[in-house]
Amino acid sequence: MQAPAVIQPDIANAFSVKSEQVFHRTNNQVYAIVGCNRELGVVSDVWFDRYDRPEEFRHVLRHVLQLFQSGSFRFWLADLRFMTSDFSHSEDWLMDEIMPAIFSAGMEREAVVVPNATIENEGVDTFASASRTIRSLANGRIRAFTDLALAKQWLLDGELPEQP
């Protein structure tokens, strides 16, 4: 019997999120878990290893959109630390469809937690070098972090960490 899939313990502890939906590859391996904390207004998506097809990536983000459309959420924590798939195949879809819809559904801020080697400065605007369209939509509301405590501080309080 396979153990139930749960959100990463550090994410669960920091944001008191509970697993809401688990996403499996065709071989039954978990590739993502979406969790939420309605009291804090936080949706989280935690990614593991890889997914097989772009549609699997899109399925998770459509689910996140549905949660925001429920009106219960304002903040999004995306944990990409353990994701090994490249989602460049969905960049146009992200910019043209899903992110505008999520912003329209009430998302105020998104903290993206990435592996340590990915960013140089905590709180960097993750769309600073992206297309003009998504940059104008995001308006600084999507930031990348390697430190979960700093991500939480910014996500819930809107405070960016001090730069050295």
XYZ file of N, CA, C and O in Angstrom:
656
model
N 0.834 -1.181 0.000
C 0.000 0.000 0.000
C 0.880 1.245 0.000
O 1.793 1.375 0.802
N 0.583 2.176 -0.907
C 1.362 3.392 -1.042
C 0.928 4.412 0.009
O -0.262 4.591 0.270
N 1.919 5.078 0.624
C 1.615 6.106 1.623
C 0.923 7.284 0.950
O 1.210 7.591 -0.202
N 0.018 7.951 1.647
C -0.658 9.102 1.038
C 0.342 10.230 0.769
O 1.266 10.449 1.553
N 0.150 10.920 -0.333
C 1.019 12.037 -0.687
C 0.639 13.249 0.159
O -0.532 13.533 0.366
N 1.651 13.941 0.645
C 1.424 15.133 1.452
C 2.323 16.255 0.967
O 3.352 16.027 0.350
N 1.917 17.464 1.268
C 2.700 18.661 0.970
C 4.053 18.542 1.678
O 4.159 17.918 2.731
N 5.080 19.177 1.111
C 6.391 19.207 1.755
C 6.230 19.688 3.197
O 5.513 20.664 3.447
N 6.868 19.032 4.157
C 6.694 19.414 5.572
C 7.025 20.875 5.866
O 6.317 21.512 6.654
N 8.074 21.433 5.249
C 8.407 22.831 5.545
C 7.331 23.793 5.039
O 7.009 24.774 5.682
N 6.724 23.468 3.901
C 5.622 24.289 3.377
C 4.397 24.138 4.275
O 3.755 25.125 4.649
N 4.090 22.907 4.640
C 2.929 22.655 5.506
C 3.085 23.377 6.837
O 2.135 23.987 7.343
N 4.280 23.348 7.412
C 4.511 24.002 8.702
C 4.473 25.521 8.591
O 3.897 26.194 9.436
N 5.099 26.066 7.556
C 5.181 27.524 7.417
C 3.826 28.158 7.138
O 3.530 29.247 7.631
N 2.995 27.492 6.345
C 1.740 28.094 5.911
C 0.499 27.352 6.403
O -0.615 27.732 6.056
N 0.687 26.300 7.177
C -0.427 25.483 7.670
C -1.363 25.066 6.533
O -2.578 25.098 6.675
N -0.759 24.700 5.398
C -1.572 24.244 4.272
C -1.802 22.747 4.382
O -0.972 22.008 4.906
N -2.941 22.347 3.898
C -3.302 20.933 3.846
C -3.392 20.532 2.380
O -3.849 21.322 1.537
N -2.996 19.311 2.087
C -3.095 18.805 0.720
C -4.545 18.862 0.274
O -5.441 18.425 0.985
N -4.768 19.419 -0.897
C -6.115 19.581 -1.420
C -6.332 18.662 -2.628
O -7.382 18.072 -2.774
N -5.316 18.574 -3.508
C -5.397 17.654 -4.640
C -3.995 17.197 -5.021
O -3.064 17.989 -5.039
N -3.893 15.913 -5.329
C -2.619 15.299 -5.713
C -2.697 14.962 -7.199
O -3.701 14.443 -7.672
N -1.620 15.242 -7.918
C -1.552 15.000 -9.355
C -0.520 13.915 -9.632
O 0.609 13.990 -9.148
N -0.933 12.912 -10.422
C -0.083 11.745 -10.702
C 0.250 11.642 -12.184
O -0.598 11.929 -13.031
N 1.469 11.176 -12.450
C 1.856 10.817 -13.815
C 1.168 9.496 -14.169
O 0.566 8.850 -13.309
N 1.287 9.076 -15.419
C 0.644 7.833 -15.842
C 1.178 6.621 -15.085
O 0.479 5.632 -14.939
N 2.410 6.697 -14.579
C 2.967 5.586 -13.801
C 2.609 5.687 -12.315
O 3.158 4.982 -11.487
N 1.694 6.599 -11.975
C 1.190 6.828 -10.624
C 2.155 7.599 -9.718
O 1.888 7.774 -8.539
N 3.287 8.044 -10.240
C 4.206 8.871 -9.463
C 3.603 10.263 -9.294
O 3.077 10.855 -10.237
N 3.680 10.800 -8.080
C 3.181 12.146 -7.802
C 4.131 13.161 -8.431
O 5.335 13.087 -8.243
N 3.562 14.102 -9.187
C 4.393 15.169 -9.754
C 4.025 16.545 -9.187
O 4.811 17.480 -9.293
N 2.871 16.672 -8.576
C 2.491 17.949 -7.959
C 1.400 17.718 -6.924
O 0.596 16.786 -7.050
N 1.409 18.591 -5.928
C 0.346 18.603 -4.923
C -0.087 20.056 -4.743
O 0.748 20.945 -4.560
N -1.375 20.280 -4.805
C -1.925 21.597 -4.525
C -2.533 21.536 -3.132
O -3.254 20.593 -2.802
N -2.178 22.520 -2.334
C -2.712 22.609 -0.989
C -3.291 23.990 -0.762
O -3.142 24.892 -1.583
N -3.957 24.163 0.369
C -4.512 25.480 0.658
C -4.711 25.676 2.157
O -4.765 24.736 2.927
N -4.788 26.946 2.511
C -5.150 27.372 3.848
C -6.147 28.515 3.651
O -5.763 29.637 3.324
N -7.416 28.206 3.802
C -8.467 29.199 3.559
C -8.380 30.361 4.545
O -8.687 31.502 4.196
N -7.979 30.082 5.761
C -7.889 31.139 6.773
C -6.870 32.213 6.370
O -7.118 33.403 6.524
N -5.707 31.785 5.858
C -4.692 32.733 5.407
C -4.927 33.203 3.974
O -4.292 34.146 3.522
N -5.786 32.506 3.244
C -6.026 32.851 1.848
C -4.903 32.412 0.931
O -4.662 33.039 -0.094
N -4.227 31.306 1.293
C -3.059 30.832 0.549
C -3.369 29.553 -0.214
O -3.910 28.597 0.344
N -2.985 29.555 -1.488
C -2.955 28.350 -2.316
C -1.486 28.027 -2.526
O -0.673 28.926 -2.734
N -1.143 26.763 -2.448
C 0.242 26.373 -2.728
C 0.244 25.254 -3.759
O -0.659 24.422 -3.789
N 1.265 25.291 -4.609
C 1.505 24.147 -5.480
C 2.956 23.748 -5.289
O 3.849 24.572 -5.329
N 3.142 22.474 -5.002
C 4.464 21.909 -4.748
C 4.728 20.896 -5.848
O 3.886 20.026 -6.111
N 5.878 21.020 -6.483
C 6.224 20.176 -7.629
C 7.333 19.206 -7.256
O 8.255 19.554 -6.513
N 7.246 17.990 -7.815
C 8.227 16.943 -7.545
C 8.730 16.377 -8.863
O 7.924 15.997 -9.726
N 10.017 16.307 -8.994
C 10.642 15.660 -10.138
C 10.100 16.236 -11.434
O 10.296 17.399 -11.728
N 9.368 15.444 -12.197
C 8.912 15.918 -13.500
C 7.508 15.417 -13.806
O 6.992 14.531 -13.143
N 6.919 16.012 -14.812
C 5.664 15.534 -15.365
C 5.980 15.043 -16.781
O 7.049 15.328 -17.321
N 5.059 14.289 -17.377
C 5.321 13.682 -18.683
C 4.932 14.558 -19.863
O 5.605 14.538 -20.888
N 3.843 15.301 -19.727
C 3.312 16.059 -20.862
C 2.966 17.480 -20.418
O 2.567 17.694 -19.273
N 3.055 18.443 -21.339
C 2.676 19.813 -20.977
C 1.266 19.907 -20.400
O 1.013 20.730 -19.524
N 0.366 19.063 -20.844
C -1.006 19.107 -20.336
C -1.051 18.829 -18.827
O -1.905 19.355 -18.117
N -0.130 18.037 -18.328
C -0.096 17.766 -16.885
C 0.262 19.035 -16.111
O -0.318 19.318 -15.057
N 1.203 19.804 -16.617
C 1.566 21.086 -16.016
C 0.351 22.015 -16.020
O -0.008 22.618 -15.005
N -0.302 22.097 -17.161
C -1.448 22.986 -17.316
C -2.622 22.552 -16.435
O -3.361 23.400 -15.920
N -2.772 21.263 -16.248
C -3.858 20.749 -15.402
C -3.729 21.280 -13.972
O -4.713 21.699 -13.348
N -2.509 21.308 -13.457
C -2.274 21.806 -12.098
C -2.627 23.291 -12.016
O -3.330 23.728 -11.100
N -2.148 24.065 -12.987
C -2.397 25.509 -12.924
C -3.866 25.854 -13.171
O -4.373 26.831 -12.617
N -4.558 25.056 -13.949
C -6.007 25.270 -14.099
C -6.722 25.026 -12.766
O -7.673 25.722 -12.425
N -6.229 24.049 -12.025
C -6.810 23.776 -10.708
C -6.548 24.951 -9.766
O -7.447 25.373 -9.013
N -5.332 25.492 -9.796
C -5.011 26.672 -8.986
C -5.958 27.815 -9.363
O -6.503 28.495 -8.490
N -6.172 28.023 -10.657
C -7.091 29.062 -11.110
C -8.490 28.842 -10.531
O -9.124 29.785 -10.045
N -8.978 27.618 -10.570
C -10.314 27.328 -10.028
C -10.403 27.694 -8.550
O -11.428 28.215 -8.089
N -9.333 27.418 -7.807
C -9.335 27.778 -6.390
C -9.423 29.290 -6.222
O -10.189 29.790 -5.389
N -8.646 30.043 -7.001
C -8.724 31.504 -6.918
C -10.108 31.999 -7.332
O -10.634 32.944 -6.748
N -10.702 31.371 -8.316
C -12.028 31.780 -8.768
C -13.106 31.516 -7.716
O -14.168 32.119 -7.766
N -12.802 30.662 -6.750
C -13.770 30.411 -5.668
C -13.920 31.626 -4.761
O -14.861 31.707 -3.976
N -12.960 32.569 -4.855
C -13.031 33.788 -4.059
C -12.447 33.675 -2.669
O -12.472 34.629 -1.904
N -11.884 32.528 -2.324
C -11.373 32.313 -0.973
C -9.880 32.608 -0.817
O -9.373 32.553 0.296
N -9.187 32.918 -1.913
C -7.723 33.001 -1.850
C -7.198 34.311 -2.425
O -7.766 34.861 -3.362
N -6.073 34.768 -1.843
C -5.415 36.005 -2.294
C -3.936 35.795 -2.597
O -3.328 36.606 -3.284
N -3.356 34.729 -2.027
C -1.919 34.527 -2.131
C -1.606 33.152 -2.724
O -2.316 32.187 -2.467
N -0.484 33.095 -3.448
C -0.075 31.841 -4.088
C 1.386 31.590 -3.766
O 2.241 32.443 -3.991
N 1.661 30.432 -3.245
C 3.027 29.989 -3.008
C 3.313 28.841 -3.971
O 2.685 27.784 -3.885
N 4.252 29.053 -4.881
C 4.649 28.013 -5.831
C 6.018 27.496 -5.417
O 6.989 28.246 -5.389
N 6.096 26.230 -5.069
C 7.348 25.616 -4.642
C 7.925 24.823 -5.814
O 7.467 23.732 -6.130
N 8.941 25.398 -6.458
C 9.573 24.774 -7.624
C 10.932 24.167 -7.287
O 11.674 23.781 -8.182
N 11.246 24.059 -6.002
C 12.582 23.594 -5.607
C 12.918 22.207 -6.115
O 14.075 21.904 -6.368
N 11.918 21.344 -6.278
C 12.193 19.965 -6.660
C 11.657 19.629 -8.042
O 11.603 18.470 -8.425
N 11.249 20.642 -8.784
C 10.731 20.429 -10.140
C 11.911 20.282 -11.101
O 12.825 21.102 -11.109
N 11.894 19.229 -11.899
C 12.960 19.032 -12.879
C 12.478 19.237 -14.308
O 13.274 19.205 -15.233
N 11.192 19.463 -14.501
C 10.650 19.715 -15.832
C 10.817 21.187 -16.189
O 10.743 22.060 -15.336
N 11.000 21.423 -17.468
C 11.070 22.774 -18.003
C 9.679 23.118 -18.528
O 9.104 22.352 -19.293
N 9.112 24.254 -18.113
C 7.773 24.590 -18.588
C 7.787 25.678 -19.653
O 6.796 26.370 -19.874
N 8.903 25.788 -20.378
C 8.980 26.780 -21.456
C 7.944 26.517 -22.542
O 7.508 27.436 -23.228
N 7.522 25.270 -22.694
C 6.496 24.914 -23.673
C 5.171 25.615 -23.395
O 4.321 25.737 -24.266
N 4.990 26.107 -22.179
C 3.721 26.733 -21.801
C 3.855 28.224 -21.527
O 2.941 28.833 -20.972
N 4.973 28.834 -21.911
C 5.173 30.255 -21.612
C 4.083 31.140 -22.217
O 3.554 32.020 -21.541
N 3.751 30.924 -23.483
C 2.708 31.749 -24.111
C 1.373 31.554 -23.401
O 0.642 32.515 -23.154
N 1.051 30.314 -23.073
C -0.193 30.009 -22.364
C -0.206 30.697 -21.004
O -1.222 31.276 -20.607
N 0.941 30.660 -20.299
C 1.038 31.334 -19.001
C 0.783 32.833 -19.146
O 0.012 33.412 -18.384
N 1.429 33.454 -20.133
C 1.332 34.905 -20.306
C -0.018 35.350 -20.840
O -0.544 36.372 -20.429
N -0.558 34.582 -21.770
C -1.770 35.022 -22.459
C -3.065 34.583 -21.789
O -4.088 35.245 -21.932
N -3.034 33.462 -21.078
C -4.274 32.912 -20.545
C -4.305 32.777 -19.027
O -5.110 33.422 -18.352
N -3.445 31.923 -18.492
C -3.618 31.524 -17.094
C -3.299 32.647 -16.103
O -4.066 32.887 -15.167
N -2.180 33.352 -16.289
C -1.839 34.398 -15.318
C -2.831 35.554 -15.347
O -3.263 36.005 -14.285
N -3.245 36.048 -16.518
C -4.275 37.102 -16.488
C -5.552 36.639 -15.778
O -6.164 37.413 -15.036
N -5.930 35.389 -15.979
C -7.136 34.867 -15.327
C -6.952 34.778 -13.814
O -7.873 35.097 -13.043
N -5.774 34.360 -13.363
C -5.516 34.262 -11.929
C -5.486 35.646 -11.289
O -6.039 35.858 -10.210
N -4.853 36.619 -11.965
C -4.878 37.992 -11.443
C -6.309 38.502 -11.367
O -6.709 39.108 -10.380
N -7.098 38.249 -12.409
C -8.506 38.696 -12.423
C -9.325 38.033 -11.328
O -10.306 38.608 -10.853
N -8.924 36.833 -10.940
C -9.651 36.104 -9.897
C -9.257 36.553 -8.497
O -9.756 36.008 -7.514
N -8.357 37.538 -8.377
C -8.073 38.112 -7.069
C -6.715 37.822 -6.464
O -6.475 38.175 -5.311
N -5.800 37.203 -7.216
C -4.483 36.962 -6.638
C -3.765 38.294 -6.403
O -3.653 39.103 -7.312
N -3.310 38.491 -5.176
C -2.587 39.715 -4.832
C -1.083 39.547 -4.992
O -0.414 40.464 -5.458
N -0.561 38.399 -4.541
C 0.881 38.161 -4.614
C 1.150 36.677 -4.810
O 0.399 35.829 -4.307
N 2.272 36.396 -5.509
C 2.760 35.025 -5.632
C 4.225 34.996 -5.252
O 5.028 35.764 -5.785
N 4.573 34.119 -4.322
C 5.967 33.864 -3.973
C 6.353 32.542 -4.616
O 5.666 31.535 -4.436
N 7.434 32.571 -5.378
C 7.922 31.376 -6.048
C 9.203 30.961 -5.338
O 10.171 31.728 -5.295
N 9.200 29.761 -4.763
C 10.376 29.258 -4.064
C 11.142 28.381 -5.035
O 10.590 27.432 -5.601
N 12.398 28.746 -5.254
C 13.232 28.088 -6.260
C 14.487 27.521 -5.604
O 14.830 27.895 -4.483
N 15.194 26.631 -6.307
C 16.451 26.104 -5.750
C 17.449 27.226 -5.502
O 17.432 28.255 -6.180
N 18.324 27.028 -4.548
C 19.290 28.057 -4.148
C 20.091 28.645 -5.298
O 20.409 29.820 -5.296
N 20.449 27.853 -6.289
C 21.315 28.331 -7.363
C 20.573 29.156 -8.407
O 21.182 29.723 -9.296
N 19.259 29.270 -8.309
C 18.477 29.895 -9.365
C 18.474 31.415 -9.313
O 18.465 32.069 -10.340
N 18.461 32.010 -8.129
C 18.416 33.473 -8.037
C 19.558 33.990 -7.182
O 20.086 33.281 -6.328
N 19.938 35.230 -7.439
C 21.008 35.848 -6.667
C 20.482 36.670 -5.502
O 21.113 36.754 -4.468
N 19.332 37.324 -5.672
C 18.782 38.197 -4.634
C 17.389 37.759 -4.232
O 16.528 37.562 -5.094
N 17.173 37.610 -2.934
C 15.846 37.273 -2.428
C 14.863 38.370 -2.836
O 15.192 39.547 -2.821
N 13.677 37.958 -3.207
C 12.630 38.915 -3.540
C 12.739 39.494 -4.932
O 12.060 40.467 -5.242
N 13.552 38.891 -5.784
C 13.693 39.395 -7.147
C 12.353 39.265 -7.876
O 11.593 38.336 -7.636
N 12.053 40.227 -8.737
C 10.835 40.196 -9.534
C 11.016 39.124 -10.596
O 11.829 39.265 -11.503
N 10.274 38.035 -10.496
C 10.495 36.904 -11.399
C 10.080 37.198 -12.825
O 10.450 36.461 -13.730
N 9.352 38.263 -13.058
C 8.970 38.604 -14.425
C 9.701 39.842 -14.923
O 9.322 40.429 -15.924
N 10.767 40.230 -14.255
C 11.496 41.422 -14.670
C 12.033 41.298 -16.085
O 12.137 42.280 -16.803
N 12.378 40.104 -16.501
C 12.915 39.936 -17.851
C 11.928 39.227 -18.775
O 12.283 38.846 -19.876
N 10.712 39.052 -18.335
C 9.704 38.367 -19.146
C 9.043 39.348 -20.107
O 9.402 40.514 -20.168
N 8.046 38.876 -20.798
C 7.379 39.718 -21.790
C 6.735 40.937 -21.138
O 6.390 40.938 -19.956
N 6.588 41.981 -21.916
C 5.993 43.222 -21.434
C 4.570 42.977 -20.930
O 4.140 43.560 -19.943
N 3.851 42.091 -21.582
C 2.461 41.829 -21.200
C 2.369 41.298 -19.785
O 1.661 41.844 -18.944
N 3.093 40.225 -19.485
C 2.981 39.636 -18.148
C 3.637 40.540 -17.113
O 3.179 40.629 -15.981
N 4.683 41.253 -17.506
C 5.333 42.162 -16.570
C 4.348 43.237 -16.137
O 4.262 43.592 -14.971
N 3.560 43.757 -17.079
C 2.598 44.791 -16.712
C 1.455 44.210 -15.890
O 0.932 44.859 -14.998
N 1.057 42.973 -16.179
C 0.026 42.318 -15.377
C 0.530 42.035 -13.970
O -0.167 42.260 -12.993
N 1.745 41.490 -13.882
C 2.294 41.093 -12.582
C 2.560 42.307 -11.709
O 2.325 42.277 -10.505
N 3.080 43.387 -12.315
C 3.294 44.629 -11.586
C 4.015 44.402 -10.260
O 3.631 44.936 -9.232
N 5.037 43.550 -10.287
C 5.821 43.280 -9.085
C 5.170 42.338 -8.098
O 5.669 42.160 -6.991
N 4.072 41.715 -8.474
C 3.338 40.853 -7.534
C 3.825 39.408 -7.541
O 3.285 38.588 -6.800
N 4.815 39.081 -8.350
C 5.366 37.726 -8.374
C 6.854 37.843 -8.088
O 7.588 38.495 -8.833
N 7.283 37.225 -7.008
C 8.679 37.340 -6.565
C 9.264 35.962 -6.301
O 8.549 35.045 -5.885
N 10.569 35.839 -6.524
C 11.270 34.569 -6.321
C 12.094 34.609 -5.037
O 12.691 35.636 -4.698
N 12.117 33.481 -4.345
C 12.856 33.344 -3.087
C 13.499 31.973 -3.014
O 12.990 31.013 -3.582
N 14.597 31.891 -2.284
C 15.169 30.596 -1.926
C 14.886 30.311 -0.453
O 14.905 29.171 -0.029
N 14.626 31.343 0.310
C 14.388 31.248 1.744
C 12.882 31.261 2.003
O 12.195 32.256 1.717
N 12.374 30.178 2.541
C 10.937 30.041 2.763
C 10.399 31.067 3.763
O 9.299 31.596 3.589
N 11.160 31.386 4.784
C 10.707 32.377 5.772
C 10.557 33.753 5.126
O 9.596 34.481 5.401
N 11.493 34.124 4.259
C 11.383 35.405 3.563
C 10.211 35.392 2.587
O 9.511 36.391 2.433
N 10.007 34.261 1.925
C 8.864 34.134 1.015
C 7.559 34.335 1.779
O 6.663 35.041 1.320
N 7.473 33.740 2.955
C 6.255 33.873 3.768
C 6.056 35.321 4.200
O 4.945 35.855 4.113
N 7.122 35.962 4.651
C 7.037 37.355 5.100
C 6.523 38.240 3.973
O 5.612 39.048 4.166
N 7.080 38.080 2.776
C 6.642 38.913 1.665
C 5.226 38.551 1.221
O 4.401 39.422 0.961
N 4.952 37.260 1.132
C 3.652 36.830 0.627
C 2.512 37.332 1.511
O 1.551 37.915 1.027
N 2.644 37.139 2.809
C 1.541 37.484 3.710
C 1.543 38.958 4.145
O 0.485 39.512 4.416
N 2.725 39.582 4.211
C 2.816 40.956 4.705
C 3.171 41.970 3.633
O 3.122 43.175 3.876
N 3.603 41.505 2.467
C 3.989 42.407 1.392
C 5.312 43.110 1.622
O 5.626 44.087 0.952
N 6.106 42.595 2.560
C 7.391 43.219 2.877
C 8.510 42.474 2.165
O 8.665 41.269 2.341
N 9.291 43.203 1.365
C 10.450 42.607 0.722
C 11.615 42.572 1.689
O 11.763 43.472 2.514
N 12.446 41.553 1.590
C 13.622 41.515 2.465
C 14.610 42.615 2.098
O 14.639 43.079 0.967
N 15.384 43.018 3.072
C 16.418 44.020 2.843
C 17.526 43.409 1.989
O 17.929 42.270 2.221
N 18.012 44.149 1.009
C 19.104 43.682 0.164
C 20.429 44.049 0.808
O 20.546 45.141 1.379
N 21.428 43.167 0.714
C 22.724 43.463 1.326
C 23.410 44.631 0.649
O 23.174 44.987 -0.431
